[in-house]
Amino acid sequence: MKNKKSNSLFENGMIKNSIKQSVRKLDPRTMIKNPVMFLVEICTTIMAAVTILSIASKGSAVLGHFGYNLTVFIVLLITLLFANFAEAIAEARGKAQADSLRKTREDTPARVIRGNSETIVSSALLKCGDEFICEAGELIPADGEIVEGMASVDESAITGESAPVIREAGGDRSSVTGGTRVLSDHIRVKVTTKPGESFLDKMIALVEGAARQKTPNEIALTILLAAFSLVFIIVCISLVPMAWYSGTTIGIAAMISLFVCLIPTTIGGLLSAIGIAGMDRALRANVITKSGRAVETAGDVDTLLLDKTGTITIGNRRATHFYPVEGIDVDDFARLCLLSSVSDETPEGKSIVELSHSIGISIKNTETMGAKMISFSAETRCSGIDMPDGTAIRKGAFDTMRKITEEDGGVFPQIAQETIEKITKLGGTPLVVSLNKRIAGVIELQDIIKPGIKDRFSRLRKMGVKTVMVTGDNALTAAFIAERAGVDDFIAEARPEDKMTYIRNEQQQGKLVAMMGDGTNDAPALAQANVGVAMNSGTQAAKEAGNMVDLDNDPTKLIEIVEIGKQLLMTRCTLTTFSIANDVAKYFSIVPALFMAYIPQLAALNVMRLHSADSAILSAVIFNAIIIPMLIPLALRGVKYRPLGASALLRRNLLIYGLGGMIAPFIGIKIIDMIVGLCF
C-alpha cells in the first residue's frame, strides 16, 4: 500500500466530496453525536429565525438589525460547515485508500476440493473449513492457512512491497490473504474466515471509518466538553438579569454569539478528525488497527516486549572470527572451516564462506570432487565433508564436538574451552571444527545488532517506555546483547508461557504492555497484552489474537506504533488546550463590549480597544469560525512528537498552545475588528 499513499492532505477529488459531506452532516441525527457542535447548530437555527423576524422588527433592541443578524447567521453556519469539513476530509483520506483496496478484492473463482474431485465456485461462496488449490499465476480467493505445499506469493496489493514472500504449510508463515497472487509452485489452502469477514473486508471497513468507534479518552473528552457547554448555558442565561439590573439590553444575536464563542467549538469541531487521522497515520505506516482504541492505548504503553531475533538483531548470525588451537595455522584452519561449509546453505554457513574469502582463502571445485557432503541434522547436530582421501572435517555445537572427540579417545583442548567461554561471554555462539575427530579450532558467530536500534531504544526511554528483550539464548548471552542494544531488561531462555507471565506481572502493577508476535504460540500473549501487534506473514491465530496487524512484517514497527499513539494523544491534548485558551481571550472581547456603555468600570477589561459592541461580537464569532479550518492540517498531520518526559512535554505544550491560544485571538480579533468596524 505504500505506493498508493499520497502525502498531500487536500486533493481536488477529496475536497469536492468533503464539501458535499459537510452539508449532509448538518442532519441533526448526525450532529447530535457531537454535543458541542449540535448546540452550535441549535444556535444557528435560532439565528435563522431571528434573522427572518428582524425584517419586520425595524431595529428592535432584542431582535437587532437584519443585516447584522444575517451576518451572524452566515458565520455560525460556516462554523458548522468547517467543523463538518474537518471530519469529512479525514474520512475521505481513508475512503480513498478503501477504493484502492476494493480493486484488490475481486470475485475470484476458487478451485475447491470436494472429496476426491475439484469444483470451481465463486470466492463469495467459500465457507470456513473449505479447502482450495492455487497454482502459479492464480489469485488466492480467500484468507486461509496453507495445509499442503509451499509457494512464492505476491502481496504487493496489500503491503505495497514488490518483493515476493515465501509461504509454506506448517510453522509461522502459513497464513495467506485473499486478493494476493501465487507466483510459483502449488499450494492447498484451508479457508479460515466467513464471507464478508476477510482481512481485506475488515481493512476496508476500518479505513473507511465504518467500523470506527470512539475511544474511551475521546468519549471522556466529549462528555467533558458537553459539561463545559452546559456550564456556559447557565453563565449566559445569568447575564440576562444582570443586564436588566444594569439597564443594559442584550440582543439575541449577542447572547448566541457569546455562547458559541465561549463553548469549546474549536476542539469540538476537530475532535472526530483527530481520532480518524490517528488511525490514518497508523495505516500509512502499513499497520491495520482493529480499533482506534488500540492506537490510543499504544500512546500510553509503559512496557514494550520485543523478540531479539529479527527485531534487535538482524536475525542471522554471522561468522566474525576464526580461533585455531595450538599447532594449526590460521589459514589452514580457515581452509578447514571453508571446506566444512561449502554445502551449508544456512546464513551461518554462507557467512563462514564469506569470512574465509575475505582473508584470501578459497578452494577450487576440483578439490571437492568426489567428496561426500554431510548435511546438518537435528540428530547429529553437526555438518561437514568427507574428502576422497578419507579426511573427515566436521563443524557443530561444542558439546556435540566434545562428545565425538572424547568417544574417540581424544581430549578437548583447554585453549578451545577458554575460547568458547570468551565467545559466550561476548554474546556470541561458538562453532567447533574438528579434523579427523580432533579439535582444530573454534568459529565465532555473532548476532549483528541492527544499526540505529540503540538510539530508538533511547528515544523510548525518554518517552518513559521500558523495553524488554525476549530471547531463547542463555542468560549470559542475553545480558551481553541487552547491554549492547540498550534495552532495559531481558527474558532469557524464554518460553511462550514466560511472555504471558511477564505481561501479567506488569499489568498487575498497573502498567500497559505492548508486544509483537507472529506464531500460534504467541497468540495467548498477544491477546493478553494491551497492544498486540501481529505480523501479516504470521498465522491466522496470531492475527486474530492481536489488535493490530503489521503489513510490512517489520518487528521494529512496534516502536513506530508507540510514537503514533503518543502523537495522537498529544494532538488531542494540545488542541484542547488551545481551544480553552481561546475562550479566555474571547471573553475579554465580548463581555466588556456588552456592558461597557452602562458600566464604565468595565472599560478596564476592554484591553483590545475594539470599535464597538457589535463589531467586537461579530469579530469574535468570525475568528471562532476561521480558526477551525486553520487548525485542520495540524489535526490531520498531528503535533510533532518529541521524546521528552511528561513534565517537559506539559510545559512545552502549555507555553506554545496554552499561551499561544490566548495571544492568537487577541491579535486575530483585533485585526478582524478593524475590518468589521468599517461596516458596523
XYZ file of C-alpha atoms in Angstrom:
680
model
C 0.000 0.000 0.000
C 2.976 2.312 0.215
C 2.784 3.066 -3.441
C -0.821 4.122 -3.101
C -0.368 6.645 -0.364
C -0.321 10.329 -1.044
C 1.375 12.798 1.256
C -0.974 15.556 0.166
C -3.564 16.492 2.775
C -6.009 18.017 0.322
C -6.627 16.619 -3.149
C -9.194 18.055 -5.543
C -11.410 14.983 -5.555
C -11.320 14.740 -1.760
C -12.176 18.420 -1.284
C -15.238 18.253 -3.566
C -16.617 15.155 -1.831
C -15.814 16.579 1.605
C -17.727 19.784 0.861
C -20.774 17.702 -0.117
C -20.415 15.626 3.053
C -20.124 18.800 5.146
C -23.628 19.792 4.056
C -25.055 16.287 4.535
C -23.617 16.110 8.048
C -25.849 19.062 9.038
C -28.545 16.433 9.609
C -29.402 16.728 13.344
C -29.312 12.927 13.651
C -25.646 13.107 12.712
C -24.796 16.306 14.586
C -26.177 15.068 17.912
C -23.237 12.641 18.116
C -21.110 15.734 18.735
C -22.859 17.603 21.599
C -20.843 20.821 21.250
C -21.472 21.253 17.538
C -25.089 20.173 17.993
C -25.551 23.127 20.336
C -23.963 25.365 17.699
C -26.470 24.014 15.181
C -29.355 24.836 17.530
C -27.951 28.366 17.903
C -27.662 28.657 14.116
C -31.290 27.597 13.711
C -32.399 30.175 16.291
C -30.377 32.844 14.468
C -32.092 31.896 11.201
C -35.465 32.509 12.856
C -34.269 35.772 14.468
C -32.941 36.969 11.095
C -36.338 36.428 9.479
C -38.212 38.082 12.365
C -35.877 41.068 12.393
C -37.068 42.047 8.901
C -40.348 43.280 10.380
C -38.997 44.410 13.755
C -37.448 47.594 12.381
C -34.388 47.505 14.612
C -35.819 46.121 17.842
C -33.238 46.151 20.639
C -33.805 42.451 21.334
C -34.085 41.190 17.763
C -31.489 43.587 16.305
C -30.885 44.659 12.737
C -31.495 42.338 9.810
C -28.063 42.852 8.222
C -26.218 42.191 11.479
C -28.331 39.110 12.271
C -27.832 37.738 8.778
C -24.078 38.152 9.103
C -24.035 36.315 12.453
C -26.223 33.526 10.996
C -23.915 33.070 7.993
C -20.806 32.995 10.194
C -22.370 30.377 12.501
C -23.388 28.266 9.501
C -19.838 28.495 8.156
C -18.556 27.420 11.578
C -20.694 24.276 11.344
C -19.599 23.574 7.776
C -15.918 23.999 8.676
C -16.270 21.582 11.595
C -18.047 19.032 9.384
C -15.431 19.553 6.672
C -12.635 18.645 9.115
C -14.293 15.297 9.849
C -15.237 14.734 6.200
C -11.712 15.335 4.862
C -10.294 12.915 7.452
C -12.836 10.284 6.389
C -12.173 10.980 2.698
C -8.500 10.133 3.090
C -9.475 6.745 4.455
C -12.120 6.161 1.769
C -9.590 6.897 -0.984
C -7.454 4.070 0.338
C -10.509 1.828 0.679
C -11.313 2.315 -3.009
C -7.885 1.062 -3.995
C -8.349 -1.951 -1.729
C -11.718 -2.764 -3.312
C -9.953 -3.162 -6.623
C -7.856 -5.852 -4.971
C -10.909 -7.697 -3.666
C -12.365 -9.402 -6.704
C -14.920 -12.113 -7.143
C -12.306 -14.764 -7.842
C -13.053 -18.315 -8.977
C -11.869 -20.875 -6.455
C -10.838 -24.479 -7.162
C -12.478 -26.153 -4.182
C -11.648 -29.736 -3.180
C -14.841 -31.755 -2.515
C -13.942 -35.327 -1.684
C -11.630 -36.519 -4.420
C -12.914 -34.079 -7.022
C -12.234 -30.448 -7.829
C -15.072 -27.920 -8.224
C -14.850 -24.319 -9.395
C -17.007 -21.941 -7.326
C -17.132 -18.196 -6.696
C -14.953 -16.906 -3.846
C -18.120 -15.359 -2.355
C -19.485 -18.886 -1.763
C -16.465 -20.158 0.159
C -17.181 -21.212 3.734
C -14.969 -21.644 6.773
C -13.269 -25.052 6.548
C -13.369 -25.348 2.723
C -10.115 -26.286 1.038
C -8.987 -24.956 -2.346
C -5.979 -25.256 -4.648
C -3.924 -22.397 -6.074
C -1.173 -22.618 -8.670
C 1.283 -20.169 -10.203
C -0.428 -17.106 -11.706
C -3.718 -17.536 -9.799
C -5.258 -15.149 -7.281
C -5.858 -16.517 -3.795
C -9.671 -16.292 -3.416
C -9.929 -16.135 0.394
C -7.986 -15.878 3.638
C -6.671 -19.155 4.936
C -3.868 -21.377 6.167
C -1.690 -23.445 3.825
C -2.175 -27.106 4.685
C -0.014 -28.517 1.896
C 2.806 -27.189 -0.255
C 4.945 -24.077 -0.475
C 4.747 -21.103 -2.850
C 6.109 -17.672 -3.629
C 3.316 -15.107 -3.143
C 2.990 -11.545 -4.438
C 1.459 -9.466 -1.626
C 2.090 -6.045 -3.176
C -1.657 -5.377 -3.461
C -1.825 -5.440 0.339
C 1.598 -4.324 1.541
C 2.858 -2.214 -1.356
C 6.104 -4.228 -1.394
C 7.021 -5.657 -4.775
C 9.308 -8.404 -3.458
C 7.501 -11.780 -3.264
C 7.358 -13.717 0.015
C 7.503 -17.430 0.737
C 4.503 -19.087 2.330
C 4.520 -22.748 3.342
C 2.493 -25.296 5.286
C 3.305 -25.565 8.980
C 5.277 -23.087 11.028
C 4.526 -19.416 11.465
C 4.392 -18.391 7.799
C 1.439 -20.423 6.667
C -1.148 -17.637 6.502
C -2.283 -16.263 3.107
C -4.573 -13.346 2.311
C -7.339 -13.230 -0.284
C -6.514 -10.956 -3.221
C -2.796 -11.820 -3.277
C -1.274 -13.788 -6.176
C 0.646 -17.077 -6.261
C 3.799 -16.690 -8.361
C 5.208 -20.199 -8.244
C 4.545 -23.772 -7.213
C 1.316 -25.242 -5.872
C -0.491 -24.855 -2.535
C -3.575 -26.249 -0.838
C -5.317 -23.781 1.462
C -7.950 -24.173 4.169
C -10.400 -21.232 4.452
C -10.338 -19.629 7.926
C -12.826 -16.734 7.537
C -16.512 -16.351 6.771
C -17.717 -14.409 3.689
C -17.538 -10.669 4.330
C -15.145 -11.131 7.273
C -11.902 -11.488 5.380
C -8.813 -9.467 6.160
C -9.489 -7.179 3.183
C -13.146 -6.676 4.186
C -12.129 -5.671 7.713
C -9.377 -3.483 6.352
C -11.777 -1.628 4.033
C -14.311 -1.095 6.831
C -11.633 0.283 9.124
C -10.049 2.713 6.682
C -13.476 3.973 5.644
C -14.316 4.708 9.217
C -17.366 2.465 9.051
C -16.066 0.369 11.912
C -14.602 3.288 13.883
C -15.780 3.614 17.437
C -14.942 6.420 19.794
C -12.100 5.585 22.132
C -12.542 5.827 25.935
C -10.455 9.015 26.067
C -12.450 10.522 23.200
C -15.733 9.664 24.939
C -14.475 11.143 28.210
C -13.384 14.342 26.469
C -16.733 14.582 24.652
C -18.562 14.336 27.998
C -16.244 16.974 29.496
C -16.820 19.362 26.595
C -20.586 18.823 26.865
C -20.387 19.634 30.591
C -18.438 22.813 29.798
C -21.117 23.786 27.321
C -23.888 23.276 29.900
C -21.986 25.467 32.350
C -21.798 28.242 29.764
C -25.547 27.941 29.117
C -26.056 28.797 32.795
C -23.459 31.596 32.574
C -25.116 33.175 29.527
C -28.627 32.908 30.999
C -27.442 34.526 34.245
C -26.158 37.535 32.262
C -29.723 38.464 31.243
C -30.994 39.500 34.726
C -27.634 41.200 35.330
C -28.162 43.197 32.142
C -31.704 44.184 33.201
C -30.415 45.325 36.591
C -27.730 47.493 34.988
C -30.117 48.890 32.389
C -28.461 47.063 29.501
C -30.368 45.282 26.753
C -28.639 42.201 25.360
C -29.831 41.225 21.902
C -30.466 37.612 20.942
C -27.630 37.743 18.405
C -25.198 38.972 21.058
C -26.280 36.284 23.529
C -25.973 33.489 20.978
C -22.619 34.817 19.773
C -21.324 34.959 23.334
C -22.435 31.371 23.992
C -20.947 29.979 20.759
C -17.648 31.762 21.374
C -17.327 30.609 24.984
C -18.084 26.919 24.468
C -15.115 24.841 23.146
C -16.195 24.866 19.491
C -12.623 24.579 18.171
C -11.824 21.230 19.759
C -15.468 20.175 19.398
C -15.221 20.635 15.637
C -11.856 18.877 15.339
C -12.259 16.033 17.835
C -13.537 13.389 15.379
C -10.989 14.424 12.735
C -8.136 13.934 15.225
C -9.265 10.358 16.009
C -9.775 9.403 12.359
C -6.428 10.950 11.380
C -4.676 8.924 14.111
C -5.898 5.667 12.573
C -4.993 7.013 9.140
C -1.400 7.670 10.243
C -1.176 4.108 11.529
C -2.467 2.854 8.186
C 0.091 4.962 6.332
C 2.725 3.197 8.404
C 1.252 -0.033 6.956
C -0.409 -1.018 10.227
C -4.029 -2.137 10.284
C -5.717 -1.401 13.596
C -8.874 -3.155 14.712
C -9.973 -0.054 16.590
C -8.893 3.488 17.360
C -8.601 2.380 20.968
C -5.548 0.278 20.077
C -3.732 3.309 18.628
C -4.664 5.404 21.643
C -3.552 2.705 24.088
C -0.212 2.470 22.280
C 0.390 6.070 23.285
C 0.074 5.142 26.975
C 2.213 1.981 26.843
C 4.656 1.532 29.733
C 6.392 -1.698 28.721
C 7.428 -2.983 25.298
C 8.214 -6.679 24.703
C 10.469 -7.292 21.690
C 11.918 -10.506 20.295
C 15.684 -10.434 19.925
C 15.912 -12.168 16.566
C 14.754 -10.011 13.689
C 13.946 -7.062 15.931
C 17.059 -6.141 17.879
C 19.411 -8.258 15.794
C 19.374 -8.749 12.025
C 18.247 -12.309 12.606
C 21.069 -14.272 11.023
C 24.229 -14.931 12.976
C 27.422 -14.152 11.091
C 30.931 -15.573 11.411
C 33.277 -12.900 12.762
C 36.487 -14.703 13.847
C 38.444 -17.940 13.417
C 40.293 -19.245 16.510
C 42.598 -22.227 15.733
C 44.098 -24.364 18.510
C 47.817 -24.571 19.072
C 49.737 -26.144 16.250
C 47.313 -25.172 13.481
C 47.918 -22.165 11.243
C 45.132 -19.598 10.912
C 44.990 -20.008 7.123
C 44.884 -23.784 7.415
C 42.064 -23.563 9.941
C 40.176 -21.100 7.754
C 40.525 -23.586 4.914
C 39.020 -26.349 7.094
C 36.125 -24.005 8.008
C 35.556 -23.237 4.325
C 35.554 -26.910 3.317
C 33.082 -27.767 6.099
C 30.715 -25.023 4.894
C 30.753 -25.401 1.072
C 27.468 -27.303 1.145
C 25.994 -25.395 4.095
C 23.154 -23.245 2.701
C 22.264 -21.709 6.045
C 23.001 -17.981 6.589
C 25.646 -19.011 9.153
C 27.326 -21.341 6.654
C 27.343 -18.687 3.941
C 28.864 -16.162 6.367
C 31.722 -18.611 7.118
C 32.416 -18.866 3.382
C 32.368 -15.055 3.089
C 34.752 -14.652 6.059
C 37.157 -17.192 4.531
C 37.131 -15.348 1.217
C 37.678 -12.008 2.979
C 41.028 -13.232 4.365
C 42.108 -14.667 0.990
C 41.151 -18.339 1.447
C 39.424 -20.064 -1.457
C 39.107 -23.544 -2.924
C 38.653 -24.928 -6.404
C 35.753 -27.129 -7.419
C 38.182 -29.893 -8.283
C 39.321 -30.067 -4.659
C 35.902 -31.257 -3.518
C 35.267 -33.562 -6.477
C 34.273 -36.982 -5.176
C 33.825 -35.679 -1.638
C 30.780 -36.623 0.430
C 28.843 -33.721 1.885
C 27.426 -34.206 5.376
C 24.317 -32.116 5.915
C 23.266 -30.838 9.314
C 20.605 -32.850 11.130
C 18.905 -32.494 14.480
C 20.131 -35.962 15.398
C 23.856 -35.434 14.745
C 23.906 -31.637 15.391
C 26.879 -31.254 13.085
C 27.711 -30.979 9.384
C 30.852 -31.244 7.292
C 32.614 -33.076 4.479
C 34.373 -36.430 3.895
C 37.218 -35.928 1.441
C 38.171 -38.566 -1.154
C 41.418 -39.266 0.752
C 39.472 -40.193 3.891
C 39.910 -36.878 5.688
C 36.821 -36.112 7.783
C 36.007 -32.480 8.640
C 33.129 -31.701 10.975
C 31.539 -28.486 12.285
C 28.981 -28.296 15.053
C 27.954 -27.255 18.561
C 30.764 -27.504 21.093
C 29.058 -30.134 23.317
C 28.476 -32.386 20.276
C 32.047 -31.980 19.059
C 33.409 -32.613 22.563
C 31.424 -35.843 22.740
C 32.687 -37.008 19.327
C 36.312 -36.271 20.317
C 36.145 -37.902 23.733
C 34.347 -41.023 22.418
C 37.275 -41.478 20.005
C 39.748 -41.246 22.888
C 40.801 -37.679 22.247
C 40.989 -34.731 24.642
C 39.119 -31.489 24.256
C 41.833 -28.765 24.237
C 41.868 -26.309 27.136
C 42.501 -23.376 24.781
C 39.354 -24.292 22.829
C 37.378 -24.406 26.101
C 38.666 -20.956 27.084
C 37.831 -19.577 23.626
C 34.278 -20.942 23.867
C 33.780 -19.282 27.280
C 35.155 -15.996 25.925
C 32.789 -16.061 22.912
C 29.796 -16.905 25.107
C 30.549 -14.019 27.490
C 30.621 -11.669 24.498
C 27.151 -12.787 23.489
C 28.310 -14.929 20.580
C 27.742 -18.515 19.529
C 30.750 -20.845 19.217
C 31.006 -23.494 16.480
C 33.733 -26.090 16.904
C 35.549 -27.567 13.894
C 37.302 -30.964 14.012
C 39.752 -32.676 11.686
C 39.583 -36.498 11.857
C 37.792 -36.263 15.253
C 40.465 -33.950 16.711
C 39.562 -30.363 17.610
C 41.066 -27.885 15.116
C 39.575 -24.640 16.422
C 36.515 -22.530 17.077
C 34.401 -20.248 14.840
C 32.790 -17.228 16.486
C 29.251 -16.379 15.351
C 27.724 -13.103 16.445
C 24.198 -11.707 16.297
C 24.540 -8.434 14.420
C 22.600 -5.688 16.194
C 20.564 -3.561 13.796
C 22.057 -0.151 13.085
C 20.361 2.692 14.956
C 18.349 0.366 17.229
C 20.121 1.670 20.346
C 19.096 5.255 19.509
C 15.483 4.148 19.066
C 15.506 2.481 22.483
C 16.975 5.668 23.897
C 14.019 7.590 22.387
C 11.600 5.158 24.010
C 13.351 5.568 27.362
C 12.889 9.334 27.125
C 9.196 8.663 26.458
C 9.040 6.698 29.700
C 8.674 3.321 27.948
C 10.533 0.305 29.347
C 11.937 -2.077 26.695
C 12.236 -5.800 27.377
C 14.124 -8.192 25.087
C 12.765 -11.734 24.796
C 15.221 -14.420 23.659
C 15.835 -18.147 23.821
C 19.555 -17.535 24.475
C 21.141 -18.283 27.820
C 21.233 -15.560 30.460
C 24.902 -14.664 29.842
C 24.447 -14.143 26.109
C 21.147 -12.328 26.626
C 22.721 -9.942 29.146
C 25.519 -9.040 26.737
C 23.185 -8.355 23.791
C 20.791 -6.440 26.045
C 23.627 -4.163 27.148
C 24.861 -3.586 23.577
C 21.347 -2.891 22.278
C 20.455 -0.608 25.174
C 17.297 -2.408 26.343
C 16.162 -2.028 29.947
C 15.501 -5.684 30.760
C 15.522 -9.128 29.168
C 13.885 -12.540 29.449
C 16.437 -15.301 28.739
C 15.663 -18.882 27.695
C 12.136 -17.674 27.140
C 9.180 -19.979 26.501
C 5.738 -18.822 25.295
C 4.350 -19.063 28.829
C 7.192 -16.856 30.119
C 5.944 -13.973 27.933
C 2.431 -14.411 29.307
C 3.702 -14.449 32.897
C 5.778 -11.312 32.392
C 2.856 -9.441 30.787
C 0.510 -10.386 33.649
C 3.039 -9.315 36.280
C 3.459 -5.925 34.601
C -0.304 -5.450 34.278
C -0.819 -6.294 37.949
C 1.434 -3.312 38.706
C -0.941 -1.096 36.719
C 1.213 -0.919 33.581
C 0.161 -1.155 29.937
C 2.110 -3.686 27.868
C 2.685 -3.977 24.117
C 4.217 -6.885 22.255
C 4.646 -8.253 18.762
C 4.367 -11.847 17.583
C 3.705 -13.991 14.539
C 3.231 -17.568 15.661
C 0.337 -19.550 17.063
C 2.317 -19.883 20.304
C 2.346 -16.065 20.542
C -1.466 -15.829 20.334
C -2.169 -16.076 24.120
C 0.402 -13.349 24.909
C -0.873 -11.131 22.062
C -4.403 -11.446 23.426
C -3.217 -10.706 26.981
C -1.160 -7.645 26.015
C -2.870 -4.251 25.983
C -1.454 -3.699 22.491
C -0.794 -6.863 20.489
C 0.768 -6.433 17.044
C 0.663 -9.479 14.775
C 2.700 -9.792 11.602
C 0.815 -10.186 8.358
C 3.040 -13.157 7.491
C 2.136 -14.875 10.751
C -0.548 -17.414 11.484
C -4.245 -16.635 11.419
C -4.398 -17.330 15.157
C -1.835 -14.601 15.844
C -3.665 -12.080 13.634
C -6.964 -12.791 15.344
C -5.441 -12.535 18.828
C -3.719 -9.173 18.250
C -5.472 -5.824 17.865
C -3.091 -4.640 15.148
C -1.563 -6.237 12.051
C 1.744 -5.057 10.575
C 1.614 -5.447 6.799
C 5.384 -4.929 6.447
C 6.261 -7.772 8.821
C 8.764 -5.428 10.450
C 9.338 -6.285 14.119
C 10.674 -2.785 14.866
C 7.324 -1.336 13.755
C 6.168 -1.612 17.380
C 8.397 1.348 18.222
C 6.785 3.429 15.466
C 3.290 2.433 16.660
C 4.047 3.751 20.147
C 5.159 7.071 18.659
C 1.980 7.284 16.532
C -0.140 6.618 19.631
C 1.659 9.277 21.643
C 1.288 11.722 18.771
C -2.484 11.101 18.718
C -2.818 11.791 22.440
C -0.599 14.871 22.196
C -2.578 16.277 19.258
C -5.871 15.906 21.110
C -4.467 17.432 24.302
C -2.717 20.367 22.638
C -5.746 21.346 20.562
C -7.960 21.077 23.647
C -5.550 23.398 25.483
C -5.560 25.799 22.533
C -9.369 25.794 22.345
C -9.901 26.523 26.049
C -7.220 29.239 25.961
C -9.097 30.795 23.019
C -12.229 31.087 25.155
C -10.395 33.196 27.723
C -9.404 35.756 25.081
C -12.886 35.800 23.538
C -14.356 36.506 26.980
C -12.252 39.691 27.172
C -13.541 40.811 23.792
C -17.285 40.198 24.150
C -18.255 40.679 27.822
C -16.747 44.177 28.219
C -18.346 45.211 24.905
C -21.803 44.166 26.159
C -21.761 46.160 29.416
C -19.190 48.923 28.904
C -21.718 51.586 27.846
C -23.749 51.125 31.039
C -20.966 50.039 33.410
C -17.988 52.294 32.578
C -15.806 50.494 35.130
C -15.656 47.503 32.739
C -13.690 49.624 30.298
C -10.542 48.367 32.028
C -11.295 44.886 30.657
C -11.560 46.225 27.104
C -7.821 45.645 26.599
C -8.198 45.314 22.831
C -9.943 48.686 22.453
C -12.446 47.269 19.986
C -14.515 49.547 17.738
C -17.972 48.881 19.148
C -20.063 46.236 20.878
C -21.447 44.963 17.570
C -18.045 44.789 15.877
C -16.492 43.103 18.944
C -19.122 40.375 18.994
C -19.017 39.832 15.243
C -15.195 39.795 15.192
C -15.123 37.120 17.909
C -17.653 34.981 16.027
C -15.723 35.306 12.754
C -12.433 34.403 14.468
C -14.174 31.448 16.109
C -15.191 30.220 12.633
C -11.942 30.716 10.725
C -9.672 29.191 13.388
C -11.180 25.713 12.715
C -10.022 25.365 9.067
C -6.669 26.874 10.036
C -6.152 24.014 12.504
C -7.351 21.204 10.173
C -3.817 20.495 8.778
C -2.493 20.230 12.342
C -5.321 17.867 13.310
C -4.667 15.633 10.285
C -0.872 15.602 10.429
C -0.678 15.563 14.207
C 1.518 17.555 16.545
C 5.177 16.709 16.019
C 6.206 14.334 18.765
C 9.466 14.759 20.634
C 10.784 12.134 23.061
C 10.604 14.260 26.197
C 9.398 13.485 29.684
C 5.766 14.088 30.636
C 6.537 17.271 32.648
C 8.716 18.707 29.857
C 6.008 17.993 27.292
C 3.386 19.621 29.527
C 5.477 22.777 29.949
C 6.164 22.940 26.210
C 2.536 22.480 25.210
C 1.263 24.980 27.776
C 3.776 27.517 26.501
C 3.075 27.004 22.791
C -0.606 26.069 22.700
C -1.780 27.498 26.006
C -0.108 30.889 25.851
C -0.305 30.886 22.050
C -4.007 30.060 22.250
C -4.547 33.144 24.428
C -2.437 35.530 22.352
C -3.705 34.467 18.887
C -7.350 35.549 19.467
C -6.278 38.971 20.765
C -4.342 39.583 17.560
C -6.885 37.911 15.248
C -9.975 39.570 16.762
C -8.299 42.985 16.720
C -7.440 42.666 13.008
C -10.957 41.447 12.153
C -12.453 44.272 14.257
C -10.514 46.865 12.285
C -12.120 45.499 9.111
C -15.602 44.918 10.549
C -15.591 48.356 12.183
C -15.785 49.910 8.745
C -19.211 48.318 8.276
C -20.751 48.375 11.776
